[in-house]
Coordinates of C-alpha atoms in Angstrom, one line a residue:
Chain A
M356 CA 102.1 102.4 109.0
N357 CA 101.8 98.8 110.1
L358 CA 102.2 95.4 108.4
L359 CA 100.3 92.3 109.6
F360 CA 101.2 89.1 107.8
L361 CA 98.2 86.8 107.3
G362 CA 100.1 84.1 105.4
T363 CA 103.7 83.4 104.6
S364 CA 103.7 80.0 102.8
A365 CA 104.4 79.6 99.0
G366 CA 102.0 77.6 96.8
V367 CA 100.2 75.6 99.5
P368 CA 99.2 76.2 103.1
T369 CA 100.9 74.2 105.8
K370 CA 99.6 73.4 109.3
T371 CA 101.0 76.6 110.6
R372 CA 101.4 78.9 107.7
N373 CA 98.7 80.2 105.3
V374 CA 99.3 81.2 101.7
S375 CA 99.9 84.9 100.8
G376 CA 98.0 87.8 102.4
I377 CA 99.3 91.0 104.0
A378 CA 97.4 93.7 105.8
L379 CA 98.9 97.2 105.6
R380 CA 97.3 99.5 108.1
E381 CA 97.4 103.3 108.2
S382 CA 99.2 104.9 111.1
K383 CA 96.0 106.4 112.5
G384 CA 92.5 105.0 112.6
R385 CA 91.4 101.6 111.4
S386 CA 91.7 101.8 107.6
W387 CA 93.7 99.0 106.0
Y388 CA 94.7 97.6 102.7
L389 CA 95.0 93.9 101.8
I390 CA 97.8 92.8 99.6
D391 CA 97.1 89.4 98.0
C392 CA 94.3 87.2 99.2
G393 CA 95.2 83.5 99.1
E394 CA 92.6 80.9 100.2
G395 CA 91.8 81.2 103.9
T396 CA 92.8 84.9 104.2
Q397 CA 89.3 85.7 105.6
H398 CA 89.8 82.9 108.2
Q399 CA 93.1 84.5 109.3
V400 CA 91.4 88.0 109.5
L401 CA 88.9 86.5 112.0
H402 CA 91.8 86.1 114.4
T403 CA 92.8 89.8 114.2
R404 CA 91.2 93.1 115.0
L405 CA 90.8 93.9 111.3
S406 CA 87.3 94.7 110.1
F407 CA 85.9 94.3 106.6
H408 CA 84.1 97.6 107.1
S409 CA 87.4 99.6 107.2
L410 CA 89.1 97.7 104.4
K411 CA 90.0 100.4 101.8
A412 CA 91.3 98.3 98.9
I413 CA 92.5 94.8 97.9
L414 CA 95.6 94.8 95.8
I415 CA 96.6 91.5 94.0
T416 CA 100.2 91.1 92.8
H417 CA 99.5 88.3 90.2
V418 CA 96.9 85.7 89.2
H419 CA 98.4 82.6 90.8
G420 CA 95.9 80.9 93.0
D421 CA 97.9 81.1 96.3
H422 CA 97.7 84.9 95.9
C423 CA 94.0 85.2 94.9
Y424 CA 91.8 82.2 95.6
G425 CA 90.5 83.8 98.8
L426 CA 89.0 86.8 97.0
P427 CA 85.5 85.5 96.3
G428 CA 85.1 84.3 99.9
I429 CA 86.3 87.5 101.4
L430 CA 84.0 89.6 99.3
A431 CA 81.0 87.3 100.1
S432 CA 81.8 87.5 103.8
A433 CA 82.1 91.3 103.7
A434 CA 78.7 91.4 102.0
M435 CA 77.1 89.1 104.6
G436 CA 78.8 91.3 107.3
G437 CA 76.8 94.2 105.9
R438 CA 79.5 96.2 104.0
K439 CA 77.9 98.8 101.7
A440 CA 80.9 101.0 100.9
P441 CA 82.5 100.6 97.5
L442 CA 85.8 98.6 97.5
T443 CA 88.7 99.3 95.2
I444 CA 90.5 96.3 93.7
V445 CA 93.8 96.8 92.1
A446 CA 94.7 93.6 90.2
P447 CA 95.7 92.2 86.9
A448 CA 92.8 92.4 84.4
G449 CA 92.3 88.6 84.5
I450 CA 91.1 88.9 88.1
K451 CA 88.2 91.1 87.1
T452 CA 87.2 88.5 84.4
W453 CA 87.5 85.7 87.0
L454 CA 85.5 87.5 89.7
E455 CA 82.7 88.3 87.2
A456 CA 82.6 84.6 86.2
T457 CA 82.6 83.6 89.9
C458 CA 79.8 86.0 90.8
E459 CA 77.7 84.7 87.9
V460 CA 78.2 81.0 88.4
T461 CA 77.9 81.1 92.2
Q462 CA 75.0 83.6 92.2
L463 CA 77.0 86.0 94.4
S464 CA 75.4 89.4 94.3
L465 CA 77.5 92.0 96.3
P466 CA 75.7 94.9 98.0
F467 CA 78.7 97.1 97.4
A468 CA 80.4 98.3 94.2
L469 CA 83.8 96.9 93.1
E470 CA 86.0 99.6 91.6
F471 CA 88.6 97.8 89.5
I472 CA 91.9 99.3 88.5
A473 CA 94.1 97.1 86.2
S474 CA 97.6 96.7 87.5
D475 CA 98.7 96.1 84.0
D476 CA 98.5 99.8 83.3
L477 CA 100.9 100.4 86.2
P478 CA 98.5 102.8 87.9
S479 CA 99.2 105.4 90.6
V480 CA 96.2 105.3 93.0
E481 CA 95.6 107.9 95.6
F482 CA 93.6 107.0 98.7
E483 CA 92.9 109.6 101.5
N484 CA 96.0 108.9 103.5
I485 CA 98.1 106.6 101.2
A486 CA 99.3 106.9 97.7
V487 CA 100.0 103.6 95.8
E488 CA 102.4 103.2 92.8
T489 CA 102.6 100.1 90.7
F490 CA 105.8 98.5 89.3
S491 CA 106.4 95.5 86.9
L492 CA 108.2 92.4 88.1
S493 CA 109.5 89.2 86.4
H494 CA 107.6 85.9 87.0
R495 CA 105.9 83.2 85.1
V496 CA 102.9 85.4 84.7
A497 CA 102.6 89.3 84.9
S498 CA 103.5 90.2 88.5
Y499 CA 103.5 93.6 90.2
A500 CA 104.9 95.4 93.2
Y501 CA 102.9 98.1 95.1
A502 CA 104.7 101.0 96.8
F503 CA 102.6 102.5 99.6
T504 CA 103.6 106.1 100.6
E505 CA 102.0 108.0 103.4
R506 CA 100.3 111.2 102.1
K507 CA 99.7 113.4 105.1
V508 CA 103.0 113.9 106.7
D509 CA 103.9 116.7 109.0
A510 CA 105.0 119.3 106.6
A511 CA 105.3 123.1 106.3
L512 CA 104.6 125.0 103.1
D513 CA 107.7 126.1 101.2
M514 CA 107.0 129.8 101.1
D515 CA 109.9 130.6 98.8
K516 CA 108.6 128.2 96.2
L517 CA 105.0 129.3 96.5
A518 CA 106.2 132.9 96.0
Q519 CA 108.4 132.0 93.1
K520 CA 105.4 130.3 91.3
G521 CA 103.1 133.1 92.3
I522 CA 100.5 130.9 93.9
P523 CA 98.2 133.2 96.0
R524 CA 97.5 132.5 99.6
G525 CA 94.1 130.7 99.9
P526 CA 92.5 127.2 99.3
L527 CA 95.3 126.1 96.9
W528 CA 97.8 126.4 99.8
G529 CA 95.5 124.2 102.0
Q530 CA 95.3 121.6 99.3
L531 CA 99.1 121.5 98.8
K532 CA 99.6 121.3 102.5
Q533 CA 97.2 118.3 102.8
G534 CA 99.1 116.4 100.1
F535 CA 96.8 117.0 97.2
D536 CA 98.2 117.9 93.8
I537 CA 96.7 121.0 92.2
E538 CA 96.2 122.6 88.9
F539 CA 97.4 126.2 88.7
A540 CA 97.7 128.5 85.6
G541 CA 97.1 125.4 83.4
E542 CA 99.9 123.5 85.1
Q543 CA 99.8 120.3 87.2
L544 CA 101.7 120.9 90.4
K545 CA 102.8 118.1 92.8
S546 CA 102.1 118.7 96.4
H547 CA 105.4 117.3 97.6
D548 CA 107.3 119.9 95.5
Y549 CA 105.8 122.7 97.7
L550 CA 106.3 121.2 101.1
I551 CA 109.2 121.0 103.6
F552 CA 108.8 117.7 105.4
K553 CA 109.7 117.4 109.0
N554 CA 110.1 113.6 108.4
T555 CA 110.5 111.7 105.2
P556 CA 107.1 110.2 104.2
R557 CA 106.8 106.6 105.3
K558 CA 107.1 104.2 102.4
I559 CA 106.8 100.5 102.2
V560 CA 107.1 98.4 99.0
I561 CA 105.4 95.1 98.8
A562 CA 106.4 92.9 95.9
G563 CA 104.7 89.9 94.3
D564 CA 106.5 86.8 93.0
N565 CA 109.6 87.9 91.2
D566 CA 113.0 86.5 90.1
Q567 CA 114.6 89.9 89.3
P568 CA 114.7 92.0 92.5
D569 CA 116.8 94.6 90.5
L570 CA 113.6 95.6 88.8
L571 CA 112.6 97.3 92.1
I572 CA 115.3 99.9 92.2
E573 CA 113.0 102.8 91.2
A574 CA 110.1 101.5 93.4
C575 CA 112.4 101.4 96.4
A576 CA 113.7 105.0 96.2
G577 CA 112.9 106.6 99.5
A578 CA 111.4 103.4 101.0
Q579 CA 112.2 102.4 104.5
A580 CA 111.2 98.7 104.0
L581 CA 110.8 96.2 101.2
V582 CA 108.6 93.0 101.6
H583 CA 109.8 90.5 99.0
E584 CA 109.5 86.7 98.5
A585 CA 112.4 84.4 99.3
T586 CA 110.7 81.2 98.3
Y587 CA 114.1 79.4 98.5
S588 CA 117.6 79.5 99.8
E589 CA 120.6 79.8 97.6
E590 CA 121.2 76.1 97.3
M591 CA 117.9 76.0 95.4
A592 CA 118.9 78.9 93.1
H593 CA 118.5 76.8 90.0
K594 CA 115.0 75.6 90.9
A595 CA 114.1 79.2 91.9
G596 CA 115.2 80.4 88.5
D597 CA 113.2 77.7 86.7
V598 CA 109.9 78.7 88.5
G599 CA 110.4 82.5 88.5
H600 CA 111.2 82.9 92.2
S601 CA 113.9 84.5 94.3
Y602 CA 116.1 83.1 97.1
G603 CA 117.4 84.9 100.2
K604 CA 120.8 86.0 98.9
L605 CA 119.4 87.3 95.6
V606 CA 117.0 89.6 97.4
A607 CA 119.5 90.7 100.0
D608 CA 122.1 91.6 97.3
F609 CA 119.6 93.9 95.8
A610 CA 118.6 95.4 99.2
E611 CA 122.2 96.1 99.8
K612 CA 122.7 97.8 96.4
A613 CA 119.5 99.8 96.9
Q614 CA 120.7 100.8 100.4
L615 CA 117.3 99.8 101.9
P616 CA 117.3 99.9 105.7
N617 CA 114.8 97.0 106.2
L618 CA 114.0 93.9 104.3
V619 CA 111.1 91.6 105.2
L620 CA 111.3 88.2 103.6
T621 CA 108.2 86.0 103.1
H622 CA 106.5 83.4 100.8
F623 CA 108.7 80.5 102.0
S624 CA 108.4 77.2 100.3
P625 CA 106.8 74.6 102.6
R626 CA 110.1 72.7 102.6
Y627 CA 111.6 75.3 104.9
Q628 CA 110.5 74.8 108.5
R629 CA 110.3 77.5 111.2
N630 CA 112.3 75.4 113.7
P631 CA 115.9 76.8 113.4
H632 CA 117.3 73.2 114.0
A633 CA 115.3 71.7 111.2
S634 CA 116.9 71.1 107.8
P635 CA 116.2 73.0 105.7
S636 CA 115.0 75.8 108.0
I637 CA 113.8 79.3 107.2
E638 CA 116.7 80.4 109.3
N639 CA 119.0 79.3 106.5
I640 CA 117.4 82.0 104.4
R641 CA 118.0 84.7 107.0
E642 CA 121.6 83.7 107.4
E643 CA 122.4 83.9 103.7
A644 CA 120.6 87.2 103.4
Q645 CA 122.3 88.7 106.5
R646 CA 125.7 87.7 105.2
V647 CA 125.5 90.1 102.2
Y648 CA 123.2 92.8 103.6
S649 CA 124.0 95.4 106.2
G650 CA 120.4 96.4 106.9
S651 CA 117.9 94.6 109.0
V652 CA 116.5 91.3 107.8
F653 CA 113.1 90.1 109.1
L654 CA 111.5 86.7 108.4
A655 CA 107.8 87.1 108.2
R656 CA 105.6 84.7 110.2
D657 CA 101.8 84.3 110.2
F658 CA 100.3 87.0 112.4
G659 CA 103.7 88.7 112.7
E660 CA 103.3 92.4 113.0
Y661 CA 105.7 95.2 112.0
T662 CA 105.5 98.9 112.6
L663 CA 107.1 101.8 110.7
E664 CA 107.2 104.8 112.9
K665 CA 107.1 108.5 111.8
S666 CA 110.8 108.6 112.5
G667 CA 111.4 105.9 109.9
H668 CA 112.2 103.3 112.5
F669 CA 110.9 99.9 111.5
S670 CA 110.6 97.1 114.0
E671 CA 108.6 93.9 114.8
V672 CA 105.8 94.4 117.2
V673 CA 106.4 92.1 120.1
G674 CA 103.5 91.0 122.3
E675 CA 100.5 93.3 122.9
Chain B
M1302 CA 81.6 53.8 106.5
N1303 CA 82.8 56.9 108.3
L1304 CA 81.9 60.6 108.2
L1305 CA 84.4 63.3 109.2
F1306 CA 83.0 66.9 109.3
L1307 CA 85.5 69.5 108.0
G1308 CA 83.1 72.4 108.3
T1309 CA 79.7 73.0 109.9
S1310 CA 79.0 76.8 109.6
A1311 CA 76.5 78.3 107.2
G1312 CA 77.5 81.1 104.8
V1313 CA 80.7 82.4 106.5
P1314 CA 83.4 80.7 108.6
T1315 CA 83.6 81.5 112.3
K1316 CA 86.7 81.4 114.6
T1317 CA 85.9 77.7 115.4
R1318 CA 83.8 76.5 112.5
N1319 CA 84.6 76.3 108.8
V1320 CA 82.1 76.4 106.0
S1321 CA 80.8 73.2 104.4
G1322 CA 82.9 70.1 103.8
I1323 CA 82.3 66.5 104.7
A1324 CA 84.7 63.5 104.2
L1325 CA 83.0 60.2 103.7
R1326 CA 85.4 57.3 104.1
E1327 CA 85.1 53.8 103.0
S1328 CA 84.9 51.1 105.7
K1329 CA 88.2 49.6 104.5
G1330 CA 91.3 51.2 103.2
R1331 CA 92.0 54.9 102.8
S1332 CA 89.6 55.9 100.0
W1333 CA 87.4 58.9 100.6
Y1334 CA 84.9 61.2 99.0
L1335 CA 84.6 64.9 99.7
I1336 CA 81.0 66.3 99.8
D1337 CA 81.2 70.1 99.3
C1338 CA 84.3 72.1 99.5
G1339 CA 83.9 75.5 101.1
E1340 CA 87.0 77.8 101.3
G1341 CA 89.5 76.5 103.7
T1342 CA 88.5 72.8 103.3
Q1343 CA 92.1 72.0 102.3
H1344 CA 93.4 73.7 105.4
Q1345 CA 91.1 71.5 107.5
V1346 CA 92.3 68.4 105.7
L1347 CA 95.8 69.2 106.8
H1348 CA 94.7 68.5 110.4
T1349 CA 93.4 65.0 109.5
R1350 CA 94.9 61.8 108.2
L1351 CA 93.1 62.2 104.8
S1352 CA 95.4 62.2 101.8
F1353 CA 94.6 63.8 98.4
H1354 CA 96.1 60.7 96.8
S1355 CA 93.2 58.5 98.1
L1356 CA 90.5 61.0 97.3
K1357 CA 88.1 59.2 94.9
A1358 CA 85.6 62.0 94.1
I1359 CA 84.4 65.5 95.0
L1360 CA 80.7 65.9 95.1
I1361 CA 79.2 69.5 95.2
T1362 CA 75.6 69.9 96.4
H1363 CA 75.1 73.4 94.9
V1364 CA 76.9 76.4 93.5
H1365 CA 76.8 78.7 96.6
G1366 CA 80.3 79.9 97.6
D1367 CA 80.3 78.4 101.1
H1368 CA 80.0 75.0 99.4
C1369 CA 82.5 75.3 96.6
Y1370 CA 85.0 78.2 97.0
G1371 CA 87.7 75.7 98.2
L1372 CA 87.7 73.7 95.0
P1373 CA 90.4 75.5 93.0
G1374 CA 92.7 75.5 96.0
I1375 CA 92.2 71.9 96.8
L1376 CA 92.8 70.9 93.2
A1377 CA 96.0 73.0 93.0
S1378 CA 97.3 71.5 96.2
A1379 CA 96.6 68.0 95.1
A1380 CA 98.5 68.8 91.9
M1381 CA 101.5 70.2 93.9
G1382 CA 101.3 67.1 96.1
G1383 CA 101.9 65.0 93.1
R1384 CA 98.5 63.5 92.4
K1385 CA 98.3 61.9 88.9
A1386 CA 95.1 59.8 89.1
P1387 CA 92.0 61.2 87.5
L1388 CA 89.5 62.7 89.9
T1389 CA 85.7 62.5 89.5
I1390 CA 83.7 65.7 90.2
V1391 CA 80.0 65.3 90.6
A1392 CA 78.6 68.9 90.6
P1393 CA 76.1 71.2 89.0
A1394 CA 77.2 72.1 85.5
G1395 CA 78.0 75.7 86.5
I1396 CA 80.9 74.4 88.6
K1397 CA 82.6 72.9 85.5
T1398 CA 82.3 76.3 83.7
W1399 CA 83.7 78.1 86.8
L1400 CA 86.6 75.7 87.2
E1401 CA 87.5 76.0 83.6
A1402 CA 87.5 79.8 83.9
T1403 CA 89.5 79.6 87.1
C1404 CA 92.2 77.3 85.5
E1405 CA 92.5 79.6 82.5
V1406 CA 92.7 82.9 84.4
T1407 CA 95.0 81.7 87.2
Q1408 CA 97.1 79.6 84.9
L1409 CA 96.4 76.4 86.8
S1410 CA 97.3 73.4 84.8
L1411 CA 96.4 70.1 86.6
P1412 CA 98.6 67.0 86.1
F1413 CA 95.5 64.8 86.5
A1414 CA 92.2 64.6 84.5
L1415 CA 88.9 65.9 86.0
E1416 CA 86.0 63.7 85.1
F1417 CA 82.9 65.8 85.4
I1418 CA 79.5 64.4 86.0
A1419 CA 76.6 66.9 86.0
S1420 CA 74.4 66.5 89.1
D1421 CA 71.6 68.2 87.1
D1422 CA 71.1 64.9 85.2
L1423 CA 70.6 63.1 88.6
P1424 CA 73.3 60.6 87.9
S1425 CA 73.9 57.2 89.5
V1426 CA 77.7 56.8 89.8
E1427 CA 79.4 53.6 90.7
F1428 CA 82.8 53.6 92.3
E1429 CA 84.6 50.4 93.2
N1430 CA 83.1 50.1 96.7
I1431 CA 80.4 52.8 96.8
A1432 CA 77.4 53.6 94.6
V1433 CA 76.1 57.1 94.6
E1434 CA 72.7 58.3 93.7
T1435 CA 71.6 61.9 93.2
F1436 CA 68.3 63.5 94.3
S1437 CA 66.9 67.0 93.7
L1438 CA 66.2 69.4 96.6
S1439 CA 64.6 72.8 97.0
H1440 CA 66.8 75.9 97.5
R1441 CA 67.4 79.3 95.9
V1442 CA 69.6 77.5 93.3
A1443 CA 69.5 73.9 92.1
S1444 CA 70.6 71.8 95.0
Y1445 CA 71.2 68.1 95.4
A1446 CA 71.5 65.2 97.8
Y1447 CA 73.9 62.3 97.4
A1448 CA 73.1 58.9 98.7
F1449 CA 76.1 56.7 99.3
T1450 CA 75.5 52.9 99.4
E1451 CA 78.1 50.4 100.1
R1452 CA 78.5 48.0 97.2
K1453 CA 80.5 45.0 98.5
V1454 CA 78.5 43.7 101.5
D1455 CA 78.9 40.2 102.9
A1456 CA 76.4 38.3 100.7
A1457 CA 75.8 34.9 99.5
L1458 CA 74.5 34.1 96.0
D1459 CA 70.8 33.3 95.9
M1460 CA 71.1 29.9 94.2
D1461 CA 67.4 29.5 93.7
K1462 CA 67.2 32.7 91.7
L1463 CA 70.3 31.9 89.7
A1464 CA 68.8 28.5 88.7
Q1465 CA 65.4 30.1 87.9
K1466 CA 67.1 32.5 85.5
G1467 CA 69.4 29.8 84.1
I1468 CA 72.6 31.7 84.8
P1469 CA 75.5 29.2 84.5
R1470 CA 78.1 28.8 87.2
G1471 CA 81.2 30.8 86.2
P1472 CA 82.5 34.4 85.9
L1473 CA 79.0 35.9 85.9
W1474 CA 78.4 34.5 89.4
G1475 CA 81.6 36.1 90.6
Q1476 CA 80.6 39.5 89.2
L1477 CA 77.1 39.3 90.8
K1478 CA 78.6 38.3 94.1
Q1479 CA 81.0 41.2 94.0
G1480 CA 78.2 43.6 93.4
F1481 CA 78.5 44.2 89.7
D1482 CA 75.4 44.3 87.5
I1483 CA 75.7 42.0 84.5
E1484 CA 74.2 41.5 81.1
F1485 CA 72.8 38.0 80.5
A1486 CA 70.8 36.8 77.5
G1487 CA 70.3 40.4 76.4
E1488 CA 69.0 41.4 79.8
Q1489 CA 70.5 43.8 82.4
L1490 CA 70.5 42.0 85.8
K1491 CA 71.0 43.8 89.0
S1492 CA 73.5 42.2 91.3
H1493 CA 71.5 42.9 94.4
D1494 CA 68.5 40.8 93.0
Y1495 CA 70.7 37.7 93.1
L1496 CA 72.3 38.1 96.5
I1497 CA 71.2 37.2 100.0
F1498 CA 72.7 39.9 102.3
K1499 CA 73.9 39.0 105.7
N1500 CA 73.6 42.7 106.6
T1501 CA 71.6 45.5 105.0
P1502 CA 74.1 47.5 102.9
R1503 CA 75.3 50.6 104.7
K1504 CA 73.7 53.7 103.3
I1505 CA 74.2 57.4 104.2
V1506 CA 72.4 60.3 102.6
I1507 CA 74.1 63.7 102.5
A1508 CA 71.9 66.6 101.5
G1509 CA 72.7 70.1 100.3
D1510 CA 70.9 73.2 101.3
N1511 CA 67.2 72.5 101.2
D1512 CA 63.9 73.9 102.6
Q1513 CA 61.8 70.8 101.8
P1514 CA 63.1 67.7 103.6
D1515 CA 60.1 65.7 102.4
L1516 CA 61.8 65.6 99.0
L1517 CA 64.3 63.1 100.5
I1518 CA 61.8 60.3 101.2
E1519 CA 62.9 58.1 98.2
A1520 CA 66.6 58.9 98.8
C1521 CA 66.3 57.8 102.5
A1522 CA 64.8 54.4 101.8
G1523 CA 67.1 51.9 103.5
A1524 CA 69.4 54.6 104.8
Q1525 CA 70.8 54.3 108.3
A1526 CA 71.6 58.0 108.5
L1527 CA 70.8 61.4 107.0
V1528 CA 73.0 64.4 107.1
H1529 CA 70.9 67.5 106.6
E1530 CA 71.3 71.2 107.2
A1531 CA 69.5 72.9 110.1
T1532 CA 70.6 76.4 109.5
Y1533 CA 68.2 77.8 112.0
S1534 CA 65.9 76.8 114.9
E1535 CA 62.1 77.0 114.6
E1536 CA 61.9 80.5 115.9
M1537 CA 63.6 81.6 112.7
A1538 CA 61.3 79.4 110.6
H1539 CA 60.1 82.5 108.6
K1540 CA 63.6 83.6 107.8
A1541 CA 64.6 80.0 106.9
G1542 CA 61.7 79.8 104.4
D1543 CA 62.8 83.2 102.9
V1544 CA 66.3 82.0 102.2
G1545 CA 65.5 78.4 101.2
H1546 CA 66.8 76.8 104.4
S1547 CA 65.6 74.3 107.0
Y1548 CA 65.3 74.5 110.8
G1549 CA 65.8 71.7 113.3
K1550 CA 62.1 70.7 113.8
L1551 CA 61.4 70.7 110.1
V1552 CA 64.1 68.1 109.4
A1553 CA 63.3 66.1 112.5
D1554 CA 59.6 65.9 111.5
F1555 CA 60.7 64.4 108.2
A1556 CA 63.2 62.0 109.8
E1557 CA 60.4 60.7 112.1
K1558 CA 58.1 60.2 109.1
A1559 CA 60.8 58.4 107.1
Q1560 CA 61.6 56.3 110.2
L1561 CA 65.3 57.1 109.9
P1562 CA 67.3 55.8 112.8
N1563 CA 69.9 58.6 112.8
L1564 CA 69.9 62.2 111.9
V1565 CA 73.0 64.4 111.8
L1566 CA 72.3 68.1 111.7
T1567 CA 74.9 70.6 110.4
H1568 CA 75.4 73.9 108.5
F1569 CA 74.4 76.0 111.5
S1570 CA 74.1 79.8 111.1
P1571 CA 77.0 81.6 112.9
R1572 CA 74.3 83.1 115.2
Y1573 CA 74.1 79.8 117.0
Q1574 CA 76.9 79.2 119.4
R1575 CA 78.3 75.8 120.5
N1576 CA 78.1 76.7 124.2
P1577 CA 74.9 75.2 125.5
H1578 CA 74.4 78.2 127.8
A1579 CA 74.7 80.8 125.0
S1580 CA 71.6 82.3 123.4
P1581 CA 70.9 81.2 120.8
S1582 CA 72.8 77.9 121.1
I1583 CA 73.1 75.0 118.7
E1584 CA 71.6 73.0 121.5
N1585 CA 68.3 74.7 120.9
I1586 CA 68.3 73.0 117.5
R1587 CA 68.9 69.6 119.1
E1588 CA 66.2 70.1 121.6
E1589 CA 63.5 71.0 119.1
A1590 CA 64.6 68.1 116.9
Q1591 CA 64.6 65.6 119.6
R1592 CA 61.1 66.6 120.8
V1593 CA 59.5 65.4 117.6
Y1594 CA 61.9 62.6 116.6
S1595 CA 62.4 59.2 118.2
G1596 CA 65.7 58.4 116.5
S1597 CA 69.1 59.7 117.4
V1598 CA 70.0 63.3 116.8
F1599 CA 73.7 64.3 116.4
L1600 CA 74.9 67.9 116.0
A1601 CA 77.9 67.9 113.8
R1602 CA 81.0 69.8 114.9
D1603 CA 84.2 70.5 113.0
F1604 CA 86.5 67.4 113.1
G1605 CA 83.6 65.4 114.6
E1606 CA 83.7 61.8 113.3
Y1607 CA 80.9 59.3 113.0
T1608 CA 81.0 55.6 112.1
L1609 CA 78.4 53.4 110.5
E1610 CA 79.2 49.8 111.4
K1611 CA 78.4 46.7 109.3
S1612 CA 75.6 46.0 111.8
G1613 CA 74.0 49.3 110.9
H1614 CA 75.0 50.9 114.3
F1615 CA 75.8 54.6 113.9
S1616 CA 77.7 56.5 116.5
E1617 CA 80.1 59.3 117.2
V1618 CA 83.7 58.3 117.4
V1619 CA 85.0 59.6 120.7
G1620 CA 88.7 60.2 121.2
E1621 CA 91.3 58.1 119.3

């Protein structure tokens, strides 16, 4: 699994940072998922190798403009680029209403179907190689986190459990091995209960705007990395609370408690500059996080790329 | 008056060209008008000296996304930047509906008033230094051209006419001289009928998407420059007609007929490349236009700047 940040600025774009957008790529092939789609996300995509043809789904964390105003344009461009395959959109219900109004007013007719799934119902969504779970956060509007778990990990069937349950050798074994849940003797059986994994499935949690990181404790179980906003540093804690945002130390305290091995911070207020000598600098956010957290802290930058290997090792991709 | 192109690509952005957006600046001071606002227009503005505080109005030519999807974001950023002054929006009525839906769904509350004027009524709008007239075009949806005429030109009062009409020396003379129309003895009197201009007022016409340039004959009377789309070259004339667009020669034929001194072509399909040796190249559009047109042809490029001097001389601004 691979993360490519398309925008890391909060609220407004700056000369060097766009508003929110993250591409999560599968470990094999070209399939990818877009998490949030601020204005200009499609422009950022033009400077990557991502193709709108291999985009599996767009997931929106909440309705604020810096996380969704790029949606109509990206859909229009995918259409003009010849996309025909249906596209899944997981988003708060308001986004569906808004896109429908947008298509009507601006006479945008898409040559592909949009399959809407309302985040408000906290859905679990299974794609071919990735399973997504949804979790509620705390912000000025309904906001969600999405947990992405790899489905097809190297695994062997647990023969003891299969025998115990009396599941006969045959197609059901194949389905379980490929990560599909099955129905047997009137019971729903979870694939992962009948597999012995050689590696822990890769899992990354990407959270929307949120002022209570503790809400992510369940979402983060078994995750190797959490991507979370740190709009401010601790000296702005009061302001952060007022506007429903987090600051570096708050997120890092949670990551330490949850024993997360990797924490990627993003969505920095434009007041924080990249230059470590500037004041305030994004580096201040790293420092306060690293002081309370024993895992690895990463500060996302536009076009910054991270890889989560089969072994669970998470690192920034440097160069090409 | 000064034009600064913020985007010159049709339909979708490319790596080097954004979708439509043009800044028209007044000859003195920092006031400006934005004509069309495709996605990413605010990002382009960040790389100029334009300020959202001195933006007088946004005028949208038609509802297609590549001309308006940047509106919500630019308004949100102006708000976050502290703008308080009301903002005039001249646009097809659908844009008002869409912006209202957008503000509601995305919880965008603007700290300044939006003063909507429906282009569908072909309004004349008077700003302090610029008067705008609206004209109908022909496209797949209702599309409009806006003619910008300078209001305060160096002019002397026409004493003979004042005497003829019996207008007494006093405040009314001042108003007429400053370009304001007045009411006198129950009659509406046009300022320009009582002035002797040292120079012709500067006038630039900016047209939206359009497949019938001839519709602009009235709009272009007295104009020194027309900005018009040339989405295609003549070899794509059939396609252009199908989708309601113009090609270079079609616009140039009109400009010749209208005896326009300057023609700026823009809104080039992404198939046309900037490189003159590429095939097809935007230069093909210039060549076919220049073959039938005796005035000056300019091919707009992103961040390309043009100035219209008091004398009526129109030229590209080169360097700084």
